[in-house]
Short mmCIF file of C-alpha atoms and ligand atoms in Angstrom, two decimals:
data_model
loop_
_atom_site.label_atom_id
_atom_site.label_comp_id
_atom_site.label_asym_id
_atom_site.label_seq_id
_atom_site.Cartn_x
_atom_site.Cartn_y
_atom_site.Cartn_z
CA UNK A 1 0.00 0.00 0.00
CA UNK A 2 2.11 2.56 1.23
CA UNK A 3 3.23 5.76 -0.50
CA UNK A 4 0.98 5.08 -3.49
CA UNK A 5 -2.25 4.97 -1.04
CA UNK A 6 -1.05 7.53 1.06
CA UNK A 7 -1.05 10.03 -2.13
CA UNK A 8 -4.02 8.77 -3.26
CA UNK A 9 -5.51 9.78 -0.42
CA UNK A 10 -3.64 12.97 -0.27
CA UNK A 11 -4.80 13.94 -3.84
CA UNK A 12 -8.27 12.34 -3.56
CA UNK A 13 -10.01 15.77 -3.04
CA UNK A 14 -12.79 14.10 -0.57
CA UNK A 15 -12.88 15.24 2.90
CA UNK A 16 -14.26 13.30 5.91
CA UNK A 17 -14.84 9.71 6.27
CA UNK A 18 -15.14 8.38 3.13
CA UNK A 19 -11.48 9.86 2.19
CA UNK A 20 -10.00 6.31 3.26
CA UNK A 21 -12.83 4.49 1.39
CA UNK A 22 -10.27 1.95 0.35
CA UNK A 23 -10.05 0.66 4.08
CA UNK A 24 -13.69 0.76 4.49
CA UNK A 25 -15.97 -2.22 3.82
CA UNK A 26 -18.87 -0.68 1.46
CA UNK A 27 -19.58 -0.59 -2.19
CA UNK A 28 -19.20 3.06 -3.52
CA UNK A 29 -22.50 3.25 -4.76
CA UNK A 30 -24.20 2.32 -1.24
CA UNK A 31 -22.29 5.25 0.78
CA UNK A 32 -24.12 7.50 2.42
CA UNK A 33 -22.25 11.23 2.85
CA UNK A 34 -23.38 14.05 5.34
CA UNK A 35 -19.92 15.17 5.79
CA UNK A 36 -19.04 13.46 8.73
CA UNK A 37 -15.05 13.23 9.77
CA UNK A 38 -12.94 15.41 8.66
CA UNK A 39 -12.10 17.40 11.95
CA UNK A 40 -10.07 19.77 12.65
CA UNK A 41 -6.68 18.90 14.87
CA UNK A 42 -5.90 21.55 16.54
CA UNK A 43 -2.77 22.52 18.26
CA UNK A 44 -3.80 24.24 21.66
CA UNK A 45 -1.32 26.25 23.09
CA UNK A 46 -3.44 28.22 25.39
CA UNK A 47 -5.27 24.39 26.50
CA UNK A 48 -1.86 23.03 26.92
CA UNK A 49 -0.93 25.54 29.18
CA UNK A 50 -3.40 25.68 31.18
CA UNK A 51 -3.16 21.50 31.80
CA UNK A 52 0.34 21.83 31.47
CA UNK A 53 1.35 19.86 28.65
CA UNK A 54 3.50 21.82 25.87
CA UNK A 55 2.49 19.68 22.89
CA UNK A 56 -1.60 19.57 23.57
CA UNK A 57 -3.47 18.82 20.07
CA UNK A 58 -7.73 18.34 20.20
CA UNK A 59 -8.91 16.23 18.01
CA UNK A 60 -12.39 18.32 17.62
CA UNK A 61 -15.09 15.89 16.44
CA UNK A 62 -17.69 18.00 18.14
CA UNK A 63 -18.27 19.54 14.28
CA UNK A 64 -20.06 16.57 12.99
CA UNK A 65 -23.34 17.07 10.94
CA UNK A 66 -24.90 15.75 14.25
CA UNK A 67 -22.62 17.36 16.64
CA UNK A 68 -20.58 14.12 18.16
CA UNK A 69 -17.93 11.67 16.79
CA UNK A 70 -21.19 9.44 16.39
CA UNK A 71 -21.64 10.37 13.08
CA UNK A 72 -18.28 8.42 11.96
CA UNK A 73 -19.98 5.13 13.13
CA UNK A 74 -23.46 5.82 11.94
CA UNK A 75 -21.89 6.66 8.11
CA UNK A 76 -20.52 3.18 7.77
CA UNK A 77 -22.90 1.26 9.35
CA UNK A 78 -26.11 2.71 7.68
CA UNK A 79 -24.34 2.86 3.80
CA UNK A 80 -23.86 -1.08 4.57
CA UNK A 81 -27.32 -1.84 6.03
CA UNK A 82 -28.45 -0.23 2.34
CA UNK A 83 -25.78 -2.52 0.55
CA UNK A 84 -27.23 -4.93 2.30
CA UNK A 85 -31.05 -3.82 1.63
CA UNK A 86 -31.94 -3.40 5.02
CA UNK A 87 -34.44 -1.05 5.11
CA UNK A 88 -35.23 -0.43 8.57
CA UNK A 89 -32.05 0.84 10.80
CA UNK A 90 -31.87 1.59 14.42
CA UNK A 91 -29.65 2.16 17.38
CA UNK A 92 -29.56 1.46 21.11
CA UNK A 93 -27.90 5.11 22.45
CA UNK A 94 -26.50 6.96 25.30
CA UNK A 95 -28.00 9.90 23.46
CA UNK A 96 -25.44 11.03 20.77
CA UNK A 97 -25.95 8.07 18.59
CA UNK A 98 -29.44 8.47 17.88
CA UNK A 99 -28.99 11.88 16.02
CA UNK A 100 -26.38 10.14 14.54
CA UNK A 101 -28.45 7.00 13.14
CA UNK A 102 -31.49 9.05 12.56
CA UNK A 103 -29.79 11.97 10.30
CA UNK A 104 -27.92 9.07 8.31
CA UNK A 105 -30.89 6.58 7.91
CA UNK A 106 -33.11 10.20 6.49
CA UNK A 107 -30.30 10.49 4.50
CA UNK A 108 -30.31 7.20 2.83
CA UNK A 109 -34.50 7.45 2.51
CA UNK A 110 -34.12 4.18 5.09
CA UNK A 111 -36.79 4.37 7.68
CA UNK A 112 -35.05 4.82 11.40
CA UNK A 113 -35.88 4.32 15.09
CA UNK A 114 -33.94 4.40 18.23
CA UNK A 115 -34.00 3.15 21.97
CA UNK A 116 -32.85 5.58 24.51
CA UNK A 117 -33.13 5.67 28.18
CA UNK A 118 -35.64 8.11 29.20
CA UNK A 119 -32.91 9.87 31.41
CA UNK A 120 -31.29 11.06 28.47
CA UNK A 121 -30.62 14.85 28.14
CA UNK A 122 -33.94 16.27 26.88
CA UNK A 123 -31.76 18.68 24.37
CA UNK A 124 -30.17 15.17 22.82
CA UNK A 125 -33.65 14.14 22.71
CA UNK A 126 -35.19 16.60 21.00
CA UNK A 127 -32.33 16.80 18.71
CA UNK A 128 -32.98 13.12 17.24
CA UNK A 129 -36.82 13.91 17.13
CA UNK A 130 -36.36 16.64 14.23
CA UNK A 131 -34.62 13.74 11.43
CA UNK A 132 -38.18 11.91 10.90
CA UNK A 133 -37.59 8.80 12.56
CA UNK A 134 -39.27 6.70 15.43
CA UNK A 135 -37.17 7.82 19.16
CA UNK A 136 -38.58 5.36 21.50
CA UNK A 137 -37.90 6.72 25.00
CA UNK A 138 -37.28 3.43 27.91
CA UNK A 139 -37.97 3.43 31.49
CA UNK A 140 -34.51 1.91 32.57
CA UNK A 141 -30.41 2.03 31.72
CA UNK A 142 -28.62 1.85 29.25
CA UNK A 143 -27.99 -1.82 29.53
CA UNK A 144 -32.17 -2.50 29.55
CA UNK A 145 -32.34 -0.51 26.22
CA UNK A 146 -29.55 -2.63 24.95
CA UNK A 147 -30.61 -5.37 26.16
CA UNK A 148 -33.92 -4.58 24.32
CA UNK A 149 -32.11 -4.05 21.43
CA UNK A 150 -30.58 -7.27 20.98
CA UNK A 151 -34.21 -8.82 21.36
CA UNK A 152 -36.01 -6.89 18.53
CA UNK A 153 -32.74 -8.27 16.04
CA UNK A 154 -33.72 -11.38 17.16
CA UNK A 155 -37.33 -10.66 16.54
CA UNK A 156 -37.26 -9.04 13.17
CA UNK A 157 -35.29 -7.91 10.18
CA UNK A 158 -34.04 -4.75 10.81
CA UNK A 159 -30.60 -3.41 11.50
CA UNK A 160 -28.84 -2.43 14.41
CA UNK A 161 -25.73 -0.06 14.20
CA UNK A 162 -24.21 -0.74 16.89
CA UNK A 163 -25.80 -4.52 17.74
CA UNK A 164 -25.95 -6.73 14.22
CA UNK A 165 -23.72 -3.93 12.34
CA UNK A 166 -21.56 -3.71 14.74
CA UNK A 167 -18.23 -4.91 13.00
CA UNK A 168 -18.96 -1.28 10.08
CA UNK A 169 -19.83 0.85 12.48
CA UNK A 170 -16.31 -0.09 14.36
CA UNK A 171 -14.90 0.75 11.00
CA UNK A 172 -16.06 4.11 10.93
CA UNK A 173 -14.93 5.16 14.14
CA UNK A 174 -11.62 4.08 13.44
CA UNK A 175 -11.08 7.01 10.74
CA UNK A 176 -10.79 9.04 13.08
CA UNK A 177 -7.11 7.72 13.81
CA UNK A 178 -6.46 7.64 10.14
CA UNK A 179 -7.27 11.73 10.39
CA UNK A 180 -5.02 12.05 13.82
CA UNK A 181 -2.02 10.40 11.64
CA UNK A 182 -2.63 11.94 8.47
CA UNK A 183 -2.91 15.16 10.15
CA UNK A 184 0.40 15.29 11.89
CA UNK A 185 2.13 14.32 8.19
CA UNK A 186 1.30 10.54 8.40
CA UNK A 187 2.92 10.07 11.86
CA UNK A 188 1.27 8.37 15.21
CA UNK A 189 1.20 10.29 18.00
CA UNK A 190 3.14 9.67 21.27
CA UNK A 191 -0.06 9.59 23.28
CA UNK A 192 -3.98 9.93 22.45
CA UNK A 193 -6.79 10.41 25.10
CA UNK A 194 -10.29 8.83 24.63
CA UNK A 195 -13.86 8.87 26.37
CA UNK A 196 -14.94 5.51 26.65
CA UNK A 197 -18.81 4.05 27.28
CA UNK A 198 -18.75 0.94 25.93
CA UNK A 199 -14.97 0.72 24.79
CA UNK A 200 -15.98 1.10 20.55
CA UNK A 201 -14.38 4.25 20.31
CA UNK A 202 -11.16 3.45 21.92
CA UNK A 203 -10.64 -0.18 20.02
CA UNK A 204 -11.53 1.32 16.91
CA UNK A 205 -8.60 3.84 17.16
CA UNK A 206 -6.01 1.07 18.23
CA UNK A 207 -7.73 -0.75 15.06
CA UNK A 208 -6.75 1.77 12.85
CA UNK A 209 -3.43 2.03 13.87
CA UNK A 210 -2.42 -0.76 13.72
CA UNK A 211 -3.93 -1.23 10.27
CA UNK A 212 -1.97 1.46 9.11
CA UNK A 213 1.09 0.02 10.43
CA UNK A 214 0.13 -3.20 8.84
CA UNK A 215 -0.58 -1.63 5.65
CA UNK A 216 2.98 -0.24 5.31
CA UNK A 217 1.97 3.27 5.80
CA UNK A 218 3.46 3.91 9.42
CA UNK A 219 7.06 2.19 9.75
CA UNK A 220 5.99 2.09 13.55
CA UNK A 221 2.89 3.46 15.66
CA UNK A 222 4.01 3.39 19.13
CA UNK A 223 1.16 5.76 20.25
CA UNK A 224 0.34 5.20 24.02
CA UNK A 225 -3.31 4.92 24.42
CA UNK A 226 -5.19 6.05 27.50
CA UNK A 227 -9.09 5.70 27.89
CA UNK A 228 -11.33 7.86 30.34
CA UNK A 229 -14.43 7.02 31.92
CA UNK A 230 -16.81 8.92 34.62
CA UNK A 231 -16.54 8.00 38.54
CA UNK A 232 -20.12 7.54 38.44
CA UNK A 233 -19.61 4.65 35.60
CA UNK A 234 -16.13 3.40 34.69
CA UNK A 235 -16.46 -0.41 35.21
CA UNK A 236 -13.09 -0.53 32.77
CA UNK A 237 -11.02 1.79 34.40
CA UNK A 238 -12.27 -0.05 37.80
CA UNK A 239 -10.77 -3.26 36.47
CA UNK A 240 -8.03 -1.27 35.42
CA UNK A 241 -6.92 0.05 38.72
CA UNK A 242 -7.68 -3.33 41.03
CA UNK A 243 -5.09 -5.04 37.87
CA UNK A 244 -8.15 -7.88 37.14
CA UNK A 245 -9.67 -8.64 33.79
CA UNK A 246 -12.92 -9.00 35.62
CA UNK A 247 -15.15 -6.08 34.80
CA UNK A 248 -17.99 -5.74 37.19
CA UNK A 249 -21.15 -4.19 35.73
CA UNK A 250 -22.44 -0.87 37.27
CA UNK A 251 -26.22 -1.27 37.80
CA UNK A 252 -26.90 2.20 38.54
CA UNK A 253 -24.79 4.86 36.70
CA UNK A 254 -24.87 8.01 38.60
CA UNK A 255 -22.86 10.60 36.69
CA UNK A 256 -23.71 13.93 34.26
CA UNK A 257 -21.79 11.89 32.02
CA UNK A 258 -25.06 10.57 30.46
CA UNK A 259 -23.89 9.99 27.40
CA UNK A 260 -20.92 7.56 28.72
CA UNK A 261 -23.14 5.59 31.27
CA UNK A 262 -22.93 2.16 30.17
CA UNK A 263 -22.68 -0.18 33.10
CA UNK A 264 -22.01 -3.16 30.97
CA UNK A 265 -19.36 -1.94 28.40
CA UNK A 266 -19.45 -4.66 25.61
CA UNK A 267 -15.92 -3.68 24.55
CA UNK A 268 -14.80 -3.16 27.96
CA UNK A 269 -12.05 -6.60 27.23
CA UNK A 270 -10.61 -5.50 24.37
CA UNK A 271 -9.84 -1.68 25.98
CA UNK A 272 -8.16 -3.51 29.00
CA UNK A 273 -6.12 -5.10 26.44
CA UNK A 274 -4.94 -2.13 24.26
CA UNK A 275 -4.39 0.02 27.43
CA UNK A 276 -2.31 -2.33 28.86
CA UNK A 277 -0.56 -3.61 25.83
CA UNK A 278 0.58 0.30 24.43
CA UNK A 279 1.63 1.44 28.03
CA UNK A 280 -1.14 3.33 28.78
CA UNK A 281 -3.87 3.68 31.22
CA UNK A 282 -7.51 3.68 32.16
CA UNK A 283 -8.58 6.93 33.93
CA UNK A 284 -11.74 7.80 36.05
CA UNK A 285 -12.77 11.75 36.65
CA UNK A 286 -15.30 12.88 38.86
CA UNK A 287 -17.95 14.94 37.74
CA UNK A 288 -16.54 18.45 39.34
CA UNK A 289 -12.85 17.83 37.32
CA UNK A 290 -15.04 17.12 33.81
CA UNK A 291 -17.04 20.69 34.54
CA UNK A 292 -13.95 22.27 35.15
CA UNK A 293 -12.77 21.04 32.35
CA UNK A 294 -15.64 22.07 29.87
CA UNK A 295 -14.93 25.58 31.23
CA UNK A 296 -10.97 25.13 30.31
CA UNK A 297 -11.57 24.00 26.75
CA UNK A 298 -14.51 26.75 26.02
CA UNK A 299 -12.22 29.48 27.85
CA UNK A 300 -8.61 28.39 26.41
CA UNK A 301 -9.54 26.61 23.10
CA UNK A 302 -12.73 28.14 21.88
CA UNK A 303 -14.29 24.76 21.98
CA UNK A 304 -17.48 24.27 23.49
CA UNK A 305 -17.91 20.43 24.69
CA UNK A 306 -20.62 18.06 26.29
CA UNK A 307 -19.27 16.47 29.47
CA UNK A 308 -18.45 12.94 27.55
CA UNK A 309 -16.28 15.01 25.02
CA UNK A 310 -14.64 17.10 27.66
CA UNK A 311 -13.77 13.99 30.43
CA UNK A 312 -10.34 13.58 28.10
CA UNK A 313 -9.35 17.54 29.07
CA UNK A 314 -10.14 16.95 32.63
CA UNK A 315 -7.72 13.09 32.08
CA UNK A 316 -5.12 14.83 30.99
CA UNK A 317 -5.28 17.19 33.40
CA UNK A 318 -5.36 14.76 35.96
CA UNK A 319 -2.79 12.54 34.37
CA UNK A 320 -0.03 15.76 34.15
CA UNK A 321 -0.87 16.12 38.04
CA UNK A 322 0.13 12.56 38.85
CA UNK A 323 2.95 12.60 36.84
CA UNK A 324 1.99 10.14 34.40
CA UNK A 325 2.19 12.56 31.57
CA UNK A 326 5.21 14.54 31.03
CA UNK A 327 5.25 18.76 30.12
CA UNK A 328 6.60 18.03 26.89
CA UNK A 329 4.66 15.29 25.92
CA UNK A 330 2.58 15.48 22.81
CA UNK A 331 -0.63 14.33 23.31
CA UNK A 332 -3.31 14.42 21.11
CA UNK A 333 -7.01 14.80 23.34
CA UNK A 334 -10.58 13.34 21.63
CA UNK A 335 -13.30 16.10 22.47
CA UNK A 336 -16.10 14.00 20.82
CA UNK A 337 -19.28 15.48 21.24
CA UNK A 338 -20.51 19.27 21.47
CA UNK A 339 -21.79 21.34 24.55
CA UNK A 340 -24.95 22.31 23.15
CA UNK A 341 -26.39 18.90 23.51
CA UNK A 342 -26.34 19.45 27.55
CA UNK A 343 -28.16 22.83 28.75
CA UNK A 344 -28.49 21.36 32.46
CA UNK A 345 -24.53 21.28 32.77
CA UNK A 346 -24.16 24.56 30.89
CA UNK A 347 -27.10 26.39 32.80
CA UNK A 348 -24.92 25.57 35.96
CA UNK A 349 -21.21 26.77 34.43
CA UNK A 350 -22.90 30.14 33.05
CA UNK A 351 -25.49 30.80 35.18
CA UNK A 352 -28.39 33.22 34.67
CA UNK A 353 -28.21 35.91 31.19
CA UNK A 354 -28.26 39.44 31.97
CA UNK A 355 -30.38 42.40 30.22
CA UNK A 356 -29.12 45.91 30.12
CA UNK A 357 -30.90 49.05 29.23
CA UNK A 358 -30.49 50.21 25.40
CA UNK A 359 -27.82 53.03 26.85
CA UNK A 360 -24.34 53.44 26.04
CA UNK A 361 -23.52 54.14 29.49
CA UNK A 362 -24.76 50.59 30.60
CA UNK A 363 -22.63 48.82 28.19
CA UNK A 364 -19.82 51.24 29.57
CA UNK A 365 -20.82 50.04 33.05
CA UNK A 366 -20.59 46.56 32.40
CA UNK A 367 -17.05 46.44 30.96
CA UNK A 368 -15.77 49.06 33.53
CA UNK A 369 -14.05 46.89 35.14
CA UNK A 370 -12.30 45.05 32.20
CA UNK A 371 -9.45 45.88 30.07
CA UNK A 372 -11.71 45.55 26.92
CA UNK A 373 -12.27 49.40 26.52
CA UNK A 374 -10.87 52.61 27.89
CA UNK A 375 -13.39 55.52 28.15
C1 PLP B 1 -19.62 12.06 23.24
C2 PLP B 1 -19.22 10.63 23.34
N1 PLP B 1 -17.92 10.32 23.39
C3 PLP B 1 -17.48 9.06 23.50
C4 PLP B 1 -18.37 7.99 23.56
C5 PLP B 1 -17.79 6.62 23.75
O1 PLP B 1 -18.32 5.66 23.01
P1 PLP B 1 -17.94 4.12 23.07
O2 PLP B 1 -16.89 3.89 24.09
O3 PLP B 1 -19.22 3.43 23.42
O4 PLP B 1 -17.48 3.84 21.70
C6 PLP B 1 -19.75 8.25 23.50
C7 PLP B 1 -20.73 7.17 23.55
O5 PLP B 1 -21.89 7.31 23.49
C8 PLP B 1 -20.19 9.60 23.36
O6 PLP B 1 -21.48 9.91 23.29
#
């Protein structure tokens, strides 16, 4: 593969996910594109500062058509339930993956549905309720609606992103990576920072890696790979910590973290392997570090994240505290899913909007006190 791919790519002229179409498992004809991948890396001085870390990159995939990473998944997996000529696709979510499967499946004039839990942020919500598919709202966890999920395949012939099409919508995530690598002048970075729910996201990256190290077009990836999960939920970074491969479901999640709280993470294995096997970790952050850490990435990077995006910030804070990341590490941070999807946890960090008179004096008044103007 190999230079002649990597210029391919290079001079393909397609942005997003279906740039490294080669490596993806669907028939050109049977893609569905909304423009999702294709992210911005961006170096963040100001960020890295602030979290001490010299070399701080964000990989921001919170400007996906839907607003999360979720849209990476959702491309692949609904293009192949067409190829396949399933016309009914669906998706057991957290919240971000709903938008994600609805917006594709209206897309691809396939008729959609999704489960949810009924805890799930009423912005998210109302968000998947606008595409034109079914949102089917549970009384119970994550793990009932998946649970649920894996009954109704059973039952009937649709298709489930993230239950029967699991395997694409792994495939989808993983561009992401190829973006991280291609972006830095097809070179792995030293370490990368992930939110993890069910563990997808996280294996997917390591996938893609090592796929492009397989494929000839990385002479080595030695990227260090460290995954982050909520105190309220983090039944992999549990394991992690007590050193067992036993990974003890969480019945009740109790985080703001919605969209990471899955108590039984079905690729919770495979993320206790690639943490351990690359050197790196599995982090928990309470749910005071993760605001503080929206508020660092809106006020030092301009970008404005949902709690499960912004968990990484507040990991790498955490992680530069303890020592196990260095000041001049470079470390590239997944923000995967934007703030606006959360006005409970936003309400709190900005509290209540203030009106002024229409006076020039009250404006004056306001900024008195800041170097922004001088009267
Ligand atoms: C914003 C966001 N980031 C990361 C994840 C992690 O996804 P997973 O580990 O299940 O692939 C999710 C899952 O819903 C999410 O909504």
């Amino acid at each position: 593969m190999h230079d002649g791919w990597r210029d391919r790519v290079s001079s393909s002229g397609v942005r997003g996910v279906w740039r490294y179409a080669e490596l993806l498992p669907v028939q050109k004809q049977h893609r569905v594109d909304i423009g999702a991948g294709g992210t911005p890396l961006v170096r963040s001085t100001e960020l890295g500062k602030a979290v001490g870390i010299r070399n701080l990159y964000v990989k921001n995939d919170t400007v996906n058509p839907t607003y999360s990473f979720k849209d990476r998944p959702s491309s692949v997996a609904v293009s192949k339930a067409r190829e396949f000529g399933i016309n009914i696709v669906g998706c057991a979510s957290t919240g971000n993956l709903a938008s994600a499967t609805l917006a594709h499946a209206a897309a691809a004039g396939l008729v959609g549905f999704v489960l949810m839990p009924d805890t799930v942020e009423l912005p998210k919500v109302k968000q998947a309720s606008i595409y034109g598919g079914n949102v089917i709202l549970v009384d119970g966890t994550y793990d009932d609606v998946n649970r649920l999920a894996y009954l109704l395949v059973d039952r009937s012939d649709v298709g489930i992103v993230n239950v029967n099409l699991r395997p694409y919508y792994v495939e989808g995530s993983k561009t992401m990576m190829y973006e991280v690598v291609e972006h830095l002048g097809w070179r792995a970075p030293q370490h990368i920072v992930v939110p993890m729910a069910s563990g997808a996201l996280f294996g997917a990256l390591h996938k893609g890696l090592r796929e492009l190290e397989q494929f000839g077009v990385l002479e080595s990836a030695e990227t260090v790979f460290h995954g982050v999960q909520p105190e309220g939920c983090s039944p992999i970074s549990t394991a992690y910590a007590a050193g067992t491969d036993e990974i003890r479901p969480v019945k009740k999640p109790e985080t703001l973290v919605k969209s990471l709280a899955i108590g039984t993470p079905g690729d919770g294995a495979y993320a206790l392997t690639v943490a351990r096997t690359t050197g790196g970790t599995c982090q928990a952050v309470s749910d005071e570090e993760t605001v503080e850490a929206i508020k660092l990435l809106s006020k030092h990077a301009g970008i404005f994240a949902e709690p499960g995006g912004a968990v990484t910030v507040a990991a790498v804070k955490k992680m530069r505290d303890e020592g196990v990341l260095d000041t001049g590490d470079e470390v590239v941070c997944c923000v995967t899913g934007a703030g606006f999807k959360v006005d409970e946890v936003v309400d709190r960090i900005v509290g209540p909007t203030h009106v002024v008179p229409a006076k020039l004096q009250s404006i004056l008044d306001v900024l008195k006190d800041r170097p922004v103007i001088t009267e």
